[in-house]
PDB file of C-alpha atoms in Angstrom:
ATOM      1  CA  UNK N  10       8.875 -15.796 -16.653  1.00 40.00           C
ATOM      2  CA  UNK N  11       5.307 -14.490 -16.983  1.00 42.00           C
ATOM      3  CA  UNK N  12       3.579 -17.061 -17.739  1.00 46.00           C
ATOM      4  CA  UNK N  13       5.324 -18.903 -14.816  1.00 74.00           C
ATOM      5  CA  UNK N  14       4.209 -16.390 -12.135  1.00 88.00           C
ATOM      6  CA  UNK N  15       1.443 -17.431  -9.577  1.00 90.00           C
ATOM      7  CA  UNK N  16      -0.112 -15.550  -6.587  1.00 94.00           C
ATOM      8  CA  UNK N  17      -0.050 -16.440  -3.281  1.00 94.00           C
ATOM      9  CA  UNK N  18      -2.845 -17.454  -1.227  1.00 93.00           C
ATOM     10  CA  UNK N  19      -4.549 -15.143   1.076  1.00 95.00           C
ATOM     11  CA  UNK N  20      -4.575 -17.728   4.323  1.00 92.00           C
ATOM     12  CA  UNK N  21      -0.818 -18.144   4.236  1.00 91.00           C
ATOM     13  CA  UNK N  22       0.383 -14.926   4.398  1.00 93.00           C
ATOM     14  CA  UNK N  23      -0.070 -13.815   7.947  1.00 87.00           C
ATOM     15  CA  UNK N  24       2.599 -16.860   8.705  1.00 89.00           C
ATOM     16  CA  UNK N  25       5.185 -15.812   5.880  1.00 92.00           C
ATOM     17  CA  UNK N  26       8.407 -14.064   6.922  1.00 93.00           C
ATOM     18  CA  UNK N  27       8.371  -9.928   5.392  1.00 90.00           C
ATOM     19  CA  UNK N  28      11.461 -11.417   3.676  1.00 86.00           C
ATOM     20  CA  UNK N  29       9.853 -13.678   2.122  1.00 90.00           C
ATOM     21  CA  UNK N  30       6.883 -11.942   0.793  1.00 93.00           C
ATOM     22  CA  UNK N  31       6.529 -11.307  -2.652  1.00 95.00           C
ATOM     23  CA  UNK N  32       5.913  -7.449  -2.870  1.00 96.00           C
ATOM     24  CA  UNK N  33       4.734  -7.601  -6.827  1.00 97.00           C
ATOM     25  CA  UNK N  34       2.797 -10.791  -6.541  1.00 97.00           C
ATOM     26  CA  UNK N  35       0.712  -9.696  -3.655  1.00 97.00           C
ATOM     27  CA  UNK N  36       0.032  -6.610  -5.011  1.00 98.00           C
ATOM     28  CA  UNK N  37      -1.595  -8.384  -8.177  1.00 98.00           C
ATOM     29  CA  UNK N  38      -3.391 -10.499  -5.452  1.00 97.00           C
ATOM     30  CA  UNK N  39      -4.864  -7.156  -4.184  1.00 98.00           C
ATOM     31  CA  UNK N  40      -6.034  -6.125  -7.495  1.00 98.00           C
ATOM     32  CA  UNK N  41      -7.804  -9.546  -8.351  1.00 97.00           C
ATOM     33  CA  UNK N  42     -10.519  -8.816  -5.576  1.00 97.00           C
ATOM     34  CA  UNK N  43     -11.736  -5.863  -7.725  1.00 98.00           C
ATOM     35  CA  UNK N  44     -10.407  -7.555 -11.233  1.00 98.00           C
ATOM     36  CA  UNK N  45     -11.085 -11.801 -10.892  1.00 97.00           C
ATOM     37  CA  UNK N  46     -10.502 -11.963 -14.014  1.00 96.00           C
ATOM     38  CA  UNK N  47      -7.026 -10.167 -13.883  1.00 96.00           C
ATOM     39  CA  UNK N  48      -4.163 -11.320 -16.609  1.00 96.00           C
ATOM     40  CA  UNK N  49      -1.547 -11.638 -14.288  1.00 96.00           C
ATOM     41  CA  UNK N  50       1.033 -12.931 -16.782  1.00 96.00           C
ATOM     42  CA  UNK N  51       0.001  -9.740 -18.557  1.00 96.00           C
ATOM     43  CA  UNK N  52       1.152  -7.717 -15.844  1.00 97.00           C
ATOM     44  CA  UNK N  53       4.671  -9.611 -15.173  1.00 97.00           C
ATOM     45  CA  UNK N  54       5.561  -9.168 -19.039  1.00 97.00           C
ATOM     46  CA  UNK N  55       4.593  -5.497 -19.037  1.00 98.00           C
ATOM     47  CA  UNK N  56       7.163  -4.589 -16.161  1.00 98.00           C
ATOM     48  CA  UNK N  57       9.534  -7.058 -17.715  1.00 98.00           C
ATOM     49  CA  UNK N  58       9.620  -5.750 -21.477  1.00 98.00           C
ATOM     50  CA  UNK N  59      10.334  -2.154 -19.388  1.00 98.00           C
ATOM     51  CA  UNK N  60      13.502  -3.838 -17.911  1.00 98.00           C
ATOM     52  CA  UNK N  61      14.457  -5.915 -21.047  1.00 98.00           C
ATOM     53  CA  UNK N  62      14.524  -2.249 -22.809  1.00 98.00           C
ATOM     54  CA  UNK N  63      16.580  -0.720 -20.214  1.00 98.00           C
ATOM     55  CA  UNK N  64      19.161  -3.806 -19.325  1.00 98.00           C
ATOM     56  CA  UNK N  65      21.885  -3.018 -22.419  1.00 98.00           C
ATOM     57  CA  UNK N  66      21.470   0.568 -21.106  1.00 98.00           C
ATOM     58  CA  UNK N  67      21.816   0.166 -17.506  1.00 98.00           C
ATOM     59  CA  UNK N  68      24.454  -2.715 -17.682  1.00 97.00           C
ATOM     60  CA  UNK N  69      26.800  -0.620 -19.625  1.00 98.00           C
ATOM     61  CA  UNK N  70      26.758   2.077 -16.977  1.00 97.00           C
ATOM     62  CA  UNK N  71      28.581   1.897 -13.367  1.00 95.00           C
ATOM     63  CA  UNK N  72      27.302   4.226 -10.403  1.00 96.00           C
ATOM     64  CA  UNK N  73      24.358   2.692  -9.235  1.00 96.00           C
ATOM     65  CA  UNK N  74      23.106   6.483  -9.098  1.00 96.00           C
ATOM     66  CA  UNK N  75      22.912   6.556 -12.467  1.00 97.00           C
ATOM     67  CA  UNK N  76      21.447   3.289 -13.451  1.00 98.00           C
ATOM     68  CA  UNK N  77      18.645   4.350 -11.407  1.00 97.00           C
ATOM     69  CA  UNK N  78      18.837   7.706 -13.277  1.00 97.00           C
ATOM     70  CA  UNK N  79      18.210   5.963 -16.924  1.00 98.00           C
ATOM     71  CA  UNK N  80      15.214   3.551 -15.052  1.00 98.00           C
ATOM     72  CA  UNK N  81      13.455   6.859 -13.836  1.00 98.00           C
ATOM     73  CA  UNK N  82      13.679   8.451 -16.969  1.00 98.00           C
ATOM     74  CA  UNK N  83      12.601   5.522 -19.006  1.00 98.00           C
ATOM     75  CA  UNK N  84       9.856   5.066 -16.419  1.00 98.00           C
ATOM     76  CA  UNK N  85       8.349   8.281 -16.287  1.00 98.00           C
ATOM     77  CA  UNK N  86       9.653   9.360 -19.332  1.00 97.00           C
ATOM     78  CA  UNK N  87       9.524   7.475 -22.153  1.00 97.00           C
ATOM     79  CA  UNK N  88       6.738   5.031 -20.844  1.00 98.00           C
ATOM     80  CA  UNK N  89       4.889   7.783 -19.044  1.00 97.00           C
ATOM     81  CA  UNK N  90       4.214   6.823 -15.408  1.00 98.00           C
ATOM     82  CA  UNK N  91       2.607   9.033 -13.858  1.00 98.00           C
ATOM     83  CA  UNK N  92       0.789  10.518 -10.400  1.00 98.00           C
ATOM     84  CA  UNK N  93      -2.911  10.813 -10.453  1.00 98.00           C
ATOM     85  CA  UNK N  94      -2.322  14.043  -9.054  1.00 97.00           C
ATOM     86  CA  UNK N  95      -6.182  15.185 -10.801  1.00 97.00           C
ATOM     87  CA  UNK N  96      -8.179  11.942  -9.460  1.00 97.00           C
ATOM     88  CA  UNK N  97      -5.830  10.998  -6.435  1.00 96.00           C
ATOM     89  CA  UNK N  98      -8.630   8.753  -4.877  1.00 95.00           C
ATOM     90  CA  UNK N  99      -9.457   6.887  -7.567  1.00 97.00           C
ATOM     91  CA  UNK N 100      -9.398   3.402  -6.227  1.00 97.00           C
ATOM     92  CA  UNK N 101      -7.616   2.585  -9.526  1.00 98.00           C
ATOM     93  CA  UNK N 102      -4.650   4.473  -8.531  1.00 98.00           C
ATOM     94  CA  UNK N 103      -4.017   1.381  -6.116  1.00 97.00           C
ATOM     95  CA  UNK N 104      -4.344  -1.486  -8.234  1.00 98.00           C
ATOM     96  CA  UNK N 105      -1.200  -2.227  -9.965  1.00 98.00           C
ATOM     97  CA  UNK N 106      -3.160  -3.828 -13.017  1.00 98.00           C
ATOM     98  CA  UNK N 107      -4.569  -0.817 -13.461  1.00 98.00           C
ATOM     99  CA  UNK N 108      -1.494   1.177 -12.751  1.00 98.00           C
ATOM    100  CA  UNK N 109       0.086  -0.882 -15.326  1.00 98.00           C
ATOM    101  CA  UNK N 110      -2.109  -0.607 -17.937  1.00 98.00           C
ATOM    102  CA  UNK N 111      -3.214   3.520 -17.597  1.00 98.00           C
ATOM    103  CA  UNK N 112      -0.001   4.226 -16.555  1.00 98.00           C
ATOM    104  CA  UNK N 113      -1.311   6.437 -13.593  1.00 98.00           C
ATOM    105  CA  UNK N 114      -0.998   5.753  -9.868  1.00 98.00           C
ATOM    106  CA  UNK N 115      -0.487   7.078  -6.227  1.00 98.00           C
ATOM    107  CA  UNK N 116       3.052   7.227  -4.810  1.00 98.00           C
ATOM    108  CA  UNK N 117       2.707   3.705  -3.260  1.00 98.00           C
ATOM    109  CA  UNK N 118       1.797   1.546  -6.507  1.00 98.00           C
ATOM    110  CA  UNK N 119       4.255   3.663  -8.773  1.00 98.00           C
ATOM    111  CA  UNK N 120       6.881   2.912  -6.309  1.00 98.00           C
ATOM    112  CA  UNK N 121       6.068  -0.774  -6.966  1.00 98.00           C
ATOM    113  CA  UNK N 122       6.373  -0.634 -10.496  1.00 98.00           C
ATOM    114  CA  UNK N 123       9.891   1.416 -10.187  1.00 98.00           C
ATOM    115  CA  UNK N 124      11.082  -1.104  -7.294  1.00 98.00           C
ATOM    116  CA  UNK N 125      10.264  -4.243  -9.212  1.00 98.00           C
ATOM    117  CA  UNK N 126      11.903  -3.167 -12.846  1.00 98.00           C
ATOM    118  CA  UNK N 127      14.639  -1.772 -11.109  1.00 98.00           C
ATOM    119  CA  UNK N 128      15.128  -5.092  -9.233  1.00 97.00           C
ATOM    120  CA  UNK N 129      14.555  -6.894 -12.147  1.00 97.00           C
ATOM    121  CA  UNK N 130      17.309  -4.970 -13.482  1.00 98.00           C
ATOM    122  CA  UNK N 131      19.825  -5.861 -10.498  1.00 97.00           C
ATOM    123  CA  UNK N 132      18.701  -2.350  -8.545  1.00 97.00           C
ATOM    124  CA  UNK N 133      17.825  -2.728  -5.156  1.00 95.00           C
ATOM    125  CA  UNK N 134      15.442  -0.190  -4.424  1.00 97.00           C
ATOM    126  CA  UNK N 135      13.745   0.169  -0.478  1.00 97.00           C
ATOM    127  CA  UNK N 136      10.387   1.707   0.033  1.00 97.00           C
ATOM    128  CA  UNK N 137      10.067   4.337   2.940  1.00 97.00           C
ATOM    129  CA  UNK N 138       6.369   4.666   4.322  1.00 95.00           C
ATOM    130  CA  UNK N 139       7.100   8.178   4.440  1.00 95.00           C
ATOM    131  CA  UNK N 140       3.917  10.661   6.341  1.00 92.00           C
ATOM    132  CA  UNK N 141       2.150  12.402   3.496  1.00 89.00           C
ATOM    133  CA  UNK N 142       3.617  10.459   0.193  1.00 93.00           C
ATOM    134  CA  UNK N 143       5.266   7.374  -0.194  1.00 97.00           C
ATOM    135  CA  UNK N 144       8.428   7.593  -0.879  1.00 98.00           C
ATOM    136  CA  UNK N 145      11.671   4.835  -2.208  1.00 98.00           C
ATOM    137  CA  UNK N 146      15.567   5.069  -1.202  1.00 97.00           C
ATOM    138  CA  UNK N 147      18.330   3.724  -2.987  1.00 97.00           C
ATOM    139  CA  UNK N 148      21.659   3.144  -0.353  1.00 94.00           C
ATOM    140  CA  UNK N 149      24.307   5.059  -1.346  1.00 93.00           C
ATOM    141  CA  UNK N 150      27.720   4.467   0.617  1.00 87.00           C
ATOM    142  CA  UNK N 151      27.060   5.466   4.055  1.00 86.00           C
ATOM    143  CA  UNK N 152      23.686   7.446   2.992  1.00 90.00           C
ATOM    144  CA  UNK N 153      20.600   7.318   0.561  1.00 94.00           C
ATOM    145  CA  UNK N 154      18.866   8.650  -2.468  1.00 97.00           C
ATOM    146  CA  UNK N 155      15.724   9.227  -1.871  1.00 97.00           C
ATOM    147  CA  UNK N 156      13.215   9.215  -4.341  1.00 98.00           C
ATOM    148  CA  UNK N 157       9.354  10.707  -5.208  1.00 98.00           C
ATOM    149  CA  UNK N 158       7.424   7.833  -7.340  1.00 98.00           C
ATOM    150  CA  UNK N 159       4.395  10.177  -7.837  1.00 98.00           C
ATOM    151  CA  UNK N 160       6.266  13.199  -9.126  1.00 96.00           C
ATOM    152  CA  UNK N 161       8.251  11.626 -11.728  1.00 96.00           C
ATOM    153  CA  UNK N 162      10.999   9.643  -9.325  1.00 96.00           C
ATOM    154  CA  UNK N 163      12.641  13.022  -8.509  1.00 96.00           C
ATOM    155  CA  UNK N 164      15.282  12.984  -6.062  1.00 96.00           C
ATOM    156  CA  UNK N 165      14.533  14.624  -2.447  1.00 96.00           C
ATOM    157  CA  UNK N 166      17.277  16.702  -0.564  1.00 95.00           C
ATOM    158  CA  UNK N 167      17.033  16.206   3.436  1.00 94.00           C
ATOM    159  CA  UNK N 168      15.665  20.060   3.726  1.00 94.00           C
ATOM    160  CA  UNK N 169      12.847  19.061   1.128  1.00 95.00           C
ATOM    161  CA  UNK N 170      12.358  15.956   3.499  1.00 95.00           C
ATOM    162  CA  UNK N 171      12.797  17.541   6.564  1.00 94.00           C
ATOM    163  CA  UNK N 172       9.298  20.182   4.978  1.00 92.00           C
ATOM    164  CA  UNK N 173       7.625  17.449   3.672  1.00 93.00           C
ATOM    165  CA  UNK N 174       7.416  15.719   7.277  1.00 93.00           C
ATOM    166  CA  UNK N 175       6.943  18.838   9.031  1.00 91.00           C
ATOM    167  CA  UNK N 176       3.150  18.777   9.241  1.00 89.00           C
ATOM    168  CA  UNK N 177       3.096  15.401  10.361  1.00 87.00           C
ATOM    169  CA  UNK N 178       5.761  15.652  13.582  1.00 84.00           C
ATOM    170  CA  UNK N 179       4.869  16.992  16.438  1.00 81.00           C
ATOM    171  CA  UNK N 180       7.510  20.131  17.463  1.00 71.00           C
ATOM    172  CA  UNK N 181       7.705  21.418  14.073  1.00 77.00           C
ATOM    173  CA  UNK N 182      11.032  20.236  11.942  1.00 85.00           C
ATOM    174  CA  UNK N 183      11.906  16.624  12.437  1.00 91.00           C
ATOM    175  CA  UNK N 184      15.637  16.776  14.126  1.00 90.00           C
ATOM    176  CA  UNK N 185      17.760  14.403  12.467  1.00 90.00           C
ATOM    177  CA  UNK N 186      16.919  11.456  14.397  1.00 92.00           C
ATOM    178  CA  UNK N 187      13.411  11.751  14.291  1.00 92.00           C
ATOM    179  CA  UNK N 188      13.975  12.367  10.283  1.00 94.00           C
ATOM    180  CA  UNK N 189      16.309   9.334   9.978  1.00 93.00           C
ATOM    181  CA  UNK N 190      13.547   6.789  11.323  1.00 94.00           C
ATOM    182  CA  UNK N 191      11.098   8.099   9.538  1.00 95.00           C
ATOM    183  CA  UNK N 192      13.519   7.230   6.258  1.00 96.00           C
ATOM    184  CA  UNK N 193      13.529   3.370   7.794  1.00 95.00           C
ATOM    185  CA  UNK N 194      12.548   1.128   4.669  1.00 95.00           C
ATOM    186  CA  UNK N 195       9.147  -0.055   4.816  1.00 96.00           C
ATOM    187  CA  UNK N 196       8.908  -3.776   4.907  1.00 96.00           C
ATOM    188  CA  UNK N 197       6.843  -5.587   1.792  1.00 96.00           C
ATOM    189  CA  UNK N 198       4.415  -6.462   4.265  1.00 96.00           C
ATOM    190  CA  UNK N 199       3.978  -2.554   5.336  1.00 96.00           C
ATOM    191  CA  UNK N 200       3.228  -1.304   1.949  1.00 97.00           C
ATOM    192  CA  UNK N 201       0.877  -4.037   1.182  1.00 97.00           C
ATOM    193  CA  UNK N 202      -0.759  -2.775   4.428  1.00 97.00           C
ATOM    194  CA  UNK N 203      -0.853   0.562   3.764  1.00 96.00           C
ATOM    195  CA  UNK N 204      -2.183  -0.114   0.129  1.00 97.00           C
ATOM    196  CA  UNK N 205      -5.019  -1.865   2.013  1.00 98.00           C
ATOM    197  CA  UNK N 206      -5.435   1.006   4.106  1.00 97.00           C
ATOM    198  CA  UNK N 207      -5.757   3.730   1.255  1.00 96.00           C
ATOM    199  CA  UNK N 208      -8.065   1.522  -0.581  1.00 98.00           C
ATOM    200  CA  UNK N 209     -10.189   0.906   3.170  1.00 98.00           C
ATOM    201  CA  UNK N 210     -10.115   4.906   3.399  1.00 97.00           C
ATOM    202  CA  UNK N 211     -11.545   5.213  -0.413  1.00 97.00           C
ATOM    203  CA  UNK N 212     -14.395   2.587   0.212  1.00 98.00           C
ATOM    204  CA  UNK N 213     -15.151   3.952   3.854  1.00 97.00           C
ATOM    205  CA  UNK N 214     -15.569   7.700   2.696  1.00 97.00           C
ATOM    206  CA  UNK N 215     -17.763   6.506  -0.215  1.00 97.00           C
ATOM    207  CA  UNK N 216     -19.663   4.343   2.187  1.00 97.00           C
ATOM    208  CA  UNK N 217     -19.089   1.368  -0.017  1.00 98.00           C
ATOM    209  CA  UNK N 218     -18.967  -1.173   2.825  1.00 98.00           C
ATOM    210  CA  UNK N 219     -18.934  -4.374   1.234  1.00 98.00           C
ATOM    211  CA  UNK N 220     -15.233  -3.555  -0.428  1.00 98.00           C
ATOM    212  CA  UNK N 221     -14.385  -1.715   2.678  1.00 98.00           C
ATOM    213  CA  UNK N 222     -15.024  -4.488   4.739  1.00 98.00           C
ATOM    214  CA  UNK N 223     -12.547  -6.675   2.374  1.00 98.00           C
ATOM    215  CA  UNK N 224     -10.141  -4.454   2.381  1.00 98.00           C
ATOM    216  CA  UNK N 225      -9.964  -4.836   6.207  1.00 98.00           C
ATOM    217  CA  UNK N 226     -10.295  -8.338   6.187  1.00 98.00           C
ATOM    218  CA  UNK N 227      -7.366  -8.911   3.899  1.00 98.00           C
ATOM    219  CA  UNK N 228      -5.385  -6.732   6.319  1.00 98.00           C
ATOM    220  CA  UNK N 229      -6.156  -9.084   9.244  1.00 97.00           C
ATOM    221  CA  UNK N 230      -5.018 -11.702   6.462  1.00 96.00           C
ATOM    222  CA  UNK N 231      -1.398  -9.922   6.118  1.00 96.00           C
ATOM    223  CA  UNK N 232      -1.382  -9.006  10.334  1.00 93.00           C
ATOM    224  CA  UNK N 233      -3.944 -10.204  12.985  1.00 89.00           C
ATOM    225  CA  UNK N 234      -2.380  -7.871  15.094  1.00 91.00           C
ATOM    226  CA  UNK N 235      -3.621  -5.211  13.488  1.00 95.00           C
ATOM    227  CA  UNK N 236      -6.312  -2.903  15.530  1.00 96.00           C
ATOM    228  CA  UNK N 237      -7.608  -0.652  13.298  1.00 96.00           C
ATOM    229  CA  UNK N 238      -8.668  -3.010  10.835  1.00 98.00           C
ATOM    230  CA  UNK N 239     -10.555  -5.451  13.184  1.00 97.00           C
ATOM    231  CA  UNK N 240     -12.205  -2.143  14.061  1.00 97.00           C
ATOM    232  CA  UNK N 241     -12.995  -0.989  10.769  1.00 98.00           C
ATOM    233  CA  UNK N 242     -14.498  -4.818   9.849  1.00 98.00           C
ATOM    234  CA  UNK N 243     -16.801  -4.904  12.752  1.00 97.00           C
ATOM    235  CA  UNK N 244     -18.209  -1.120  11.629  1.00 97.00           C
ATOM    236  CA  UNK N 245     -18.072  -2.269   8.144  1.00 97.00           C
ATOM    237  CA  UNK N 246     -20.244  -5.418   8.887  1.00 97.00           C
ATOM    238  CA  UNK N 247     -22.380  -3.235  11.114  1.00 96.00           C
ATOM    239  CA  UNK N 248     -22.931  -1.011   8.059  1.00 96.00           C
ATOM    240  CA  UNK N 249     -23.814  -4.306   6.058  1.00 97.00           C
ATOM    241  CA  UNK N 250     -26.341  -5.425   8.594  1.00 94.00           C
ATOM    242  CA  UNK N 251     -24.253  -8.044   9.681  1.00 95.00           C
ATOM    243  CA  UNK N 252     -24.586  -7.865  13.168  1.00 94.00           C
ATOM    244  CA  UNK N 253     -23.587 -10.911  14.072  1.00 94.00           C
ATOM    245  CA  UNK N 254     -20.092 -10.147  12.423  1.00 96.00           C
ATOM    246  CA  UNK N 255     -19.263  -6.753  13.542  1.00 96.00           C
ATOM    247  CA  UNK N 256     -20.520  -7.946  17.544  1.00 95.00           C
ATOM    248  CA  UNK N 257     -17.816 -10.360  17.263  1.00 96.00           C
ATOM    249  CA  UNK N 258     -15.311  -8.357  15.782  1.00 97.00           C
ATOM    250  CA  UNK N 259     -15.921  -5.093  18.017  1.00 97.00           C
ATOM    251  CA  UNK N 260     -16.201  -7.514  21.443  1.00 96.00           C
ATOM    252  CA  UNK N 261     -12.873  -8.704  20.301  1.00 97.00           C
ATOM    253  CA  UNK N 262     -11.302  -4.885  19.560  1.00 97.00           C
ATOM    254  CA  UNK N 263     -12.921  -3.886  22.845  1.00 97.00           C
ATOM    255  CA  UNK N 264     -11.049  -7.283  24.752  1.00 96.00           C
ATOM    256  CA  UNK N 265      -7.913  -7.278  22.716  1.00 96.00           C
ATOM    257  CA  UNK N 266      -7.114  -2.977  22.810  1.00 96.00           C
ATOM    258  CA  UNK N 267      -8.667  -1.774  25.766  1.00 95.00           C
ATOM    259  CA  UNK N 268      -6.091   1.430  25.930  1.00 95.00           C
ATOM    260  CA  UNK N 269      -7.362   2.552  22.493  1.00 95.00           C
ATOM    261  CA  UNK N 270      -8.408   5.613  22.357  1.00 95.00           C
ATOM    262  CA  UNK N 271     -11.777   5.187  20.624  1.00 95.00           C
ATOM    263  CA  UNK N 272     -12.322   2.205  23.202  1.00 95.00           C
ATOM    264  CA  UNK N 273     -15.114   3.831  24.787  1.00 95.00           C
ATOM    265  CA  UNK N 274     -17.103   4.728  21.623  1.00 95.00           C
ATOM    266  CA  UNK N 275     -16.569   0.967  20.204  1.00 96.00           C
ATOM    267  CA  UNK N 276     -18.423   0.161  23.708  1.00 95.00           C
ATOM    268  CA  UNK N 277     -21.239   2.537  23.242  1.00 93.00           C
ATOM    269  CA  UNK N 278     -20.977   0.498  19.786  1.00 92.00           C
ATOM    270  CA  UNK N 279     -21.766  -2.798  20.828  1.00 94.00           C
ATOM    271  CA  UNK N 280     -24.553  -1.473  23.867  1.00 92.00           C
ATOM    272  CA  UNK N 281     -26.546  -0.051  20.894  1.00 90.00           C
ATOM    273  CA  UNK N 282     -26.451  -3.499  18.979  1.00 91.00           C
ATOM    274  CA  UNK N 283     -27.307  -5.311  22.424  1.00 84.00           C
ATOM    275  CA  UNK N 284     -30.447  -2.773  22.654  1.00 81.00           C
ATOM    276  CA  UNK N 285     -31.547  -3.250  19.058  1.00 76.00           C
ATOM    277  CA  UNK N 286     -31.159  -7.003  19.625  1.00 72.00           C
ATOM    278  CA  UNK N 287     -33.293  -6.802  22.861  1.00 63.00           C
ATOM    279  CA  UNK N 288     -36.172  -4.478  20.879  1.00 68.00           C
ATOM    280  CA  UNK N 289     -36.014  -7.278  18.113  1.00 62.00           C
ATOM    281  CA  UNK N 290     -36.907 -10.026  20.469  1.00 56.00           C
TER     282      UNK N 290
END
């Protein structure tokens, strides 16, 4: 099986179905902007020796609860997974090769890791794009387990939940419906976006603009509709001296989102590239 594993191709993926969107693969397609030389089939047989130990284990036992107990502690554990919580912004934390191989992460790429061994193991596992931390839920009956990849896969009560998203909701306490869509599972396609986005924020505050601007280009790859980055790539290529680029790019932001709230300064944007073009001829 991991020899046999192959990456998708950037220019198809805006057209293929969330359901249909490999959440591992893509996040090794991530990685091998930063790593070309990434061992991919390195990375598949890592995650599947971890399920390959655990499958005797977790076959022999019923509640799905616990299975997911013994593939947390295992994880975590035994093969020491782990959050970055002393270098969170360490761009490494977000490529899974990386995560793989140091065994550190943020919440989003451990989640990965869990959700693919644990699916690999016959565990479906959902990821919730959580405010604050990412987060994973297992369906229980009528309900959910929900889970904390960066601190060691612990399970989170709905007051703990309910604190957590506090500072993020308007109001103060989420009531329960408010708390109950913010527990919605995440599509593949919405992590990979949001790993895309930490990485962007990384890059952006470091003023590293070449890597920022790929990070928002391969977000336009996953969703043109997606504002922020066409934004982001226009100030990026601005940043680069690539005027040409980010005129485009910020024309089409200004045309395509003209109820954005930042609208106006994109304009002032582009009026102070049109005067810099005018001094230069």
């Amino acid at each position: 099986m991991s020899a046999e594993l192959e990456l998708p191709d950037w220019a198809s993926l805006s057209g293929t179905p969330d359901t249909a969107m490999p959440l591992f693969a893509c996040a090794l397609l991530i990685a091998r902007d930063e790593y070309p030389a990434l061992d991919v089939a390195r990375c598949d047989a890592v995650l599947q020796a971890h399920a390959r130990h655990l499958q005797i284990e977790v076959d022999a036992i019923g509640p799905t609860p616990l299975k997911m107990q013994a593939i947390n502690r295992y994880l975590f554990e035994e093969a020491g997974y782990a959050g970055n919580h002393d270098a969170y912004y360490d761009p490494r934390n977000s490529y899974l090769n990386e995560v793989i191989e140091r065994r550190l992460g943020n919440p989003i790429t451990l989640a990965v890791v869990q959700m693919d061994v644990a699916r690999r193991l016959g565990v479906a596992l959902e990821g919730i794009s959580f405010p604050g931390h990412f987060l994973v839920s297992l369906p229980v009956g009528d309900g959910m387990l929900v889970m904390d990849p960066f601190n060691g896969g612990r399970p989170l009560g709905i007051e703990e939940l309910r604190s957590r998203a506090s500072p993020h909701v308007d109001g103060g306490p989420p009531d329960d419906d408010t708390l109950a869509g913010l527990l919605r599972p995440a599509t593949p396609r919405m992590m990979l976006m949001r790993m895309l986005r930490n990485l962007h924020g990384t890059y952006a505050e470091a003023e590293d603009w070449a890597r920022a601007v790929r990070c928002a280009d391969r977000l336009l790859s996953l969703s043109r509709d997606a504002p922020d980055a066409l934004r982001d790539r226009g100030l990026g290529y601005l940043a680069l001296g690539h005027v040409t680029g980010a005129r485009e790019d910020l024309r089409n932001y200004v045309m395509r989102y003209p109820d954005a709230a930042d609208v106006d300064a994109v304009r002032e944007q582009l009026v102070q590239i049109g005067r810099a073009r005018d001094r230069a001829h």
